[in-house]
mmCIF file of C-alpha atoms in Angstrom:
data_model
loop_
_atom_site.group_PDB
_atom_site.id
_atom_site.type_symbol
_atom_site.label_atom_id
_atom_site.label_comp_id
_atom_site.label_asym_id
_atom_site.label_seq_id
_atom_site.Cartn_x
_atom_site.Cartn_y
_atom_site.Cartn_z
ATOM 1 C CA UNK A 1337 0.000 0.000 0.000
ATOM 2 C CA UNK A 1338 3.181 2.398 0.422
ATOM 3 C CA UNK A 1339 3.160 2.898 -3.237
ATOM 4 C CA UNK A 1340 3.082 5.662 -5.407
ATOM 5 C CA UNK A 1341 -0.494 7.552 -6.200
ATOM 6 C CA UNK A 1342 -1.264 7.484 -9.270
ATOM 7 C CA UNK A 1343 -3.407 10.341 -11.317
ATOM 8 C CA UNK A 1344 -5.036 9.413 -14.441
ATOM 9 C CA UNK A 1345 -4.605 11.295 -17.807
ATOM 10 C CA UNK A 1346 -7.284 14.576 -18.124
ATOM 11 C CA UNK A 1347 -7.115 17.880 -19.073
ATOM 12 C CA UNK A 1348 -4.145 19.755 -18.740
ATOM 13 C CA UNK A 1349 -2.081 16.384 -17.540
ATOM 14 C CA UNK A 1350 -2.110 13.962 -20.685
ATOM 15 C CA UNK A 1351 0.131 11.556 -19.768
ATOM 16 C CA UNK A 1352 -0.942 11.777 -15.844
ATOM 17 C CA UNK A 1353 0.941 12.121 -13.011
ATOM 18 C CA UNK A 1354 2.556 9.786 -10.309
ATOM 19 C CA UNK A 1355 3.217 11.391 -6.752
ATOM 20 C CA UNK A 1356 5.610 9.649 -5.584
ATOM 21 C CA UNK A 1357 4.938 8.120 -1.830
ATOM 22 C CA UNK A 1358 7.870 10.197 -0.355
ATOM 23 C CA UNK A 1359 6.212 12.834 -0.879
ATOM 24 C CA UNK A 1360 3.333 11.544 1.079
ATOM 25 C CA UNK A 1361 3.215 12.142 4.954
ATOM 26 C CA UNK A 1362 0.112 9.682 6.759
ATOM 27 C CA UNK A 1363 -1.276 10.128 9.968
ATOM 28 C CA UNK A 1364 -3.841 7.842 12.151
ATOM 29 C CA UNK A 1365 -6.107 8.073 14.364
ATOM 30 C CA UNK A 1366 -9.093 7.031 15.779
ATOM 31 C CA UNK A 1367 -12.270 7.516 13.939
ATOM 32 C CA UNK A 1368 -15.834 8.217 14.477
ATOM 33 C CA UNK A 1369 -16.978 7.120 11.733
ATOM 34 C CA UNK A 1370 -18.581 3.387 11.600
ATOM 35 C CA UNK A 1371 -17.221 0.210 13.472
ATOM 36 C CA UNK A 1372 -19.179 0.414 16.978
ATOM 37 C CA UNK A 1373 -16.556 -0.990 19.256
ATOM 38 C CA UNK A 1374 -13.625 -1.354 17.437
ATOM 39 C CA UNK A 1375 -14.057 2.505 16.685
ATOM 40 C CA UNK A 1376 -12.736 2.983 20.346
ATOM 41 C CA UNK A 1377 -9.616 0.542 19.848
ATOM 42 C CA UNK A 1378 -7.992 1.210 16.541
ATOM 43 C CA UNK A 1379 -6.381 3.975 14.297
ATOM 44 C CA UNK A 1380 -8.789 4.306 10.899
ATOM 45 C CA UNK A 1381 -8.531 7.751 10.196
ATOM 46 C CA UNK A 1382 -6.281 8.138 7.592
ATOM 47 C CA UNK A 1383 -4.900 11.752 7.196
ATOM 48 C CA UNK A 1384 -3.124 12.026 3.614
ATOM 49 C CA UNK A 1385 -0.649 15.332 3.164
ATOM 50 C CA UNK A 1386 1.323 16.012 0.298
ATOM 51 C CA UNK A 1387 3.405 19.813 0.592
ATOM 52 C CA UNK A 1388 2.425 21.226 -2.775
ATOM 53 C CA UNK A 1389 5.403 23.773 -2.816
ATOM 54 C CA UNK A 1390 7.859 20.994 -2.845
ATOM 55 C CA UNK A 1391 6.160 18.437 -5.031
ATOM 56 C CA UNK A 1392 8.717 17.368 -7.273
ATOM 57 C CA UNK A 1393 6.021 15.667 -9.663
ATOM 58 C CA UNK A 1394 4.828 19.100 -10.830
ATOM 59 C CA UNK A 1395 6.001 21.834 -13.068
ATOM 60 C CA UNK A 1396 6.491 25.335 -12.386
ATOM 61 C CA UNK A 1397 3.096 26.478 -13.996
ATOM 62 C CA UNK A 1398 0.939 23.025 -12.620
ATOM 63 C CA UNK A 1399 2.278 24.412 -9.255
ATOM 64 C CA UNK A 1400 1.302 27.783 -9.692
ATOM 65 C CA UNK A 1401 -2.319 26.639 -10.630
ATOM 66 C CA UNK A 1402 -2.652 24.005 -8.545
ATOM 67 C CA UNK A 1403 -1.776 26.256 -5.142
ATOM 68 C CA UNK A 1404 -4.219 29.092 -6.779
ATOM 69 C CA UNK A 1405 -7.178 26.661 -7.794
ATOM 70 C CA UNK A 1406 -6.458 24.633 -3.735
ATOM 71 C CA UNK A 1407 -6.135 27.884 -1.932
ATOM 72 C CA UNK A 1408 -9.133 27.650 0.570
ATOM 73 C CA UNK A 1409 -7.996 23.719 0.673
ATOM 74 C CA UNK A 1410 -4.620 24.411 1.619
ATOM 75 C CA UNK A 1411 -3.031 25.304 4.926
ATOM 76 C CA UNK A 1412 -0.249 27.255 4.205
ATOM 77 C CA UNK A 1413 1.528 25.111 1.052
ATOM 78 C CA UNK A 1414 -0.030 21.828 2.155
ATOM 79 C CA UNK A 1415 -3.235 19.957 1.310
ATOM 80 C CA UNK A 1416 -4.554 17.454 3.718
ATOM 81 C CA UNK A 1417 -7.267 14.285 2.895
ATOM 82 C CA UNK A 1418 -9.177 12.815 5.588
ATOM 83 C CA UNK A 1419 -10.592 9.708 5.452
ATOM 84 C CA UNK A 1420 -12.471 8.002 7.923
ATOM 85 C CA UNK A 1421 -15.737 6.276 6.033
ATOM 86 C CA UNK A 1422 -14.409 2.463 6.341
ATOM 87 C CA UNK A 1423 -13.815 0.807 9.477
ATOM 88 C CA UNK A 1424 -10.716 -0.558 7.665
ATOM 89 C CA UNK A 1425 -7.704 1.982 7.762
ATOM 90 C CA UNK A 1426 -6.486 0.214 4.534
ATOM 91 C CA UNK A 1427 -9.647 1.229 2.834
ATOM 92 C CA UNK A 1428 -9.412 4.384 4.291
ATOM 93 C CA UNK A 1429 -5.983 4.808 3.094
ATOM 94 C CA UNK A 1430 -7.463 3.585 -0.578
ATOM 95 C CA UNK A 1431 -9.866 6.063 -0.242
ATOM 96 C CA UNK A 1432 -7.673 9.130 1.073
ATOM 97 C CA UNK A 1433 -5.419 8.314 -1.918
ATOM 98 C CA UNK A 1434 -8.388 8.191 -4.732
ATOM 99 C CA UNK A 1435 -9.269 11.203 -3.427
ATOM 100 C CA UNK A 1436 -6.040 13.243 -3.154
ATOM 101 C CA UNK A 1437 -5.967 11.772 -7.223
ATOM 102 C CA UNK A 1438 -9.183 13.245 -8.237
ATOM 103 C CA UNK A 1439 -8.610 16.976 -6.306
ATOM 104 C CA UNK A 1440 -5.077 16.896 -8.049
ATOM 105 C CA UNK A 1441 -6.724 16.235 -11.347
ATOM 106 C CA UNK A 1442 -9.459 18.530 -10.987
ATOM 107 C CA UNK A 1443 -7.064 21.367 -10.121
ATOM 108 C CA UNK A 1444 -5.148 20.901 -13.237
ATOM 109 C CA UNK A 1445 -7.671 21.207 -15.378
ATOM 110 C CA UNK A 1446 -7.354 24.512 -17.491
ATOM 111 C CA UNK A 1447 -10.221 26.658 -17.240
ATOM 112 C CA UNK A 1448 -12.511 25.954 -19.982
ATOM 113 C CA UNK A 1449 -13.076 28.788 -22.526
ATOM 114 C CA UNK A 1450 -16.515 30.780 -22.991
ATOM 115 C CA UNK A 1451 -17.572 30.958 -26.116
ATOM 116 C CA UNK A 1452 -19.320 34.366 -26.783
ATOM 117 C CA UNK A 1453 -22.761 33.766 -28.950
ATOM 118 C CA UNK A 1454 -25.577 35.922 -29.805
ATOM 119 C CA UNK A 1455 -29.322 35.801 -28.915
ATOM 120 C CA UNK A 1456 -31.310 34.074 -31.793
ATOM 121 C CA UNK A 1457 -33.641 36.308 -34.133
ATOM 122 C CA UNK A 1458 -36.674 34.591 -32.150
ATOM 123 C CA UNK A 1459 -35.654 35.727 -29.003
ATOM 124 C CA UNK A 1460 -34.652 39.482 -29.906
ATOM 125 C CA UNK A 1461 -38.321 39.246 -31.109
ATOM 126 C CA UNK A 1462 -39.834 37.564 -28.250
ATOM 127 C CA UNK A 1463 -37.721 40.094 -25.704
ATOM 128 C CA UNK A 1464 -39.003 43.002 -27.350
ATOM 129 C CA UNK A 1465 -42.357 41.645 -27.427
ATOM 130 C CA UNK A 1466 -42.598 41.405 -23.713
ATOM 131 C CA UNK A 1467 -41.498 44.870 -23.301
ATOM 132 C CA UNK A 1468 -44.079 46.374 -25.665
ATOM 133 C CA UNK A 1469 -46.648 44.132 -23.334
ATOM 134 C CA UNK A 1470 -45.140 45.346 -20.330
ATOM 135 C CA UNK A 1471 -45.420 49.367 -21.977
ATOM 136 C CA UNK A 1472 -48.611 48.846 -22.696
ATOM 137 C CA UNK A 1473 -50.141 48.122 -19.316
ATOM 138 C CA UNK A 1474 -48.241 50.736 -18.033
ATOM 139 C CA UNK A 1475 -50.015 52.889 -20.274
ATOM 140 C CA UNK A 1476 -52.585 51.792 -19.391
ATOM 141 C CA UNK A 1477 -52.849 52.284 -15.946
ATOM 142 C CA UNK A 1478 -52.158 56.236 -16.189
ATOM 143 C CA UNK A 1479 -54.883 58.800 -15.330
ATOM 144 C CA UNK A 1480 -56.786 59.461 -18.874
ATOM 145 C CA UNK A 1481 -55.741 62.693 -20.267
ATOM 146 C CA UNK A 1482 -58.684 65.255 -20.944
ATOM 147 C CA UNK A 1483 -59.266 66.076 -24.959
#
């Protein structure tokens, strides 16, 4: 399990990224999440930390976004992953890992492009249609004027 975490190919990372487990610090500790019990008597928690400024898996410019896109994640240059939904702390650590993969990969991708598009004819028409409607009982709720 002391492996390296693997990210899979997406936007803005083609080939993917491995972080190597070095990198990785893990923590335990008891959980409250399920086990009744054996909650009280083991470590499951698994907290997952990986010090972004360091991370010798990413470039200069992944860095940059990543740190921008994980700010409110981060404390200071590090982002931490708690897991605690197994009772196992191997599934936890699974878990912690899969998700450290998919924030990574999420972070990375570039930010997608808007595409700048015009209202249809139709709804120009149907727009200025309302408005006239709209004028209209306006109009008509003013005071008649005398002839």
């Amino acid at each position: 399990m002391d492996g390296d975490v693997r990210v899979p190919a997406g936007p803005g990372i083609p080939a993917g990224l491995v972080i190597p487990a070095a990198e990785l610090t893990e923590q335990f500790s008891r959980s409250s999440g399920p086990g009744g019990q054996h909650v009280n008597t083991s470590d499951s928690r698994v907290q997952l930390s990986l010090d972004l400024a360091t991370a010798s898996f990413l470039s200069a410019g992944q860095r940059d976004r990543v740190l921008i896109r994980l700010a409110p994640r981060l404390s200071g240059t590090v982002l931490t992953v708690t897991s605690e939904r197994q009772r196992s702390q191997l599934k936890n650590r699974q878990d912690a890992r899969m998700r450290l993969a998919h924030l990574l990969r999420e972070a990375l991708a570039p930010p997608v492009q808007r595409r700048a598009t015009k209202p249809s004819r139709s709804s120009r028409r149907r727009r200025v249609r309302s408005e006239q409607r709209r004028s209209e009982i306006k109009r008509n709720r003013r005071r008649p004027r005398p002839d």
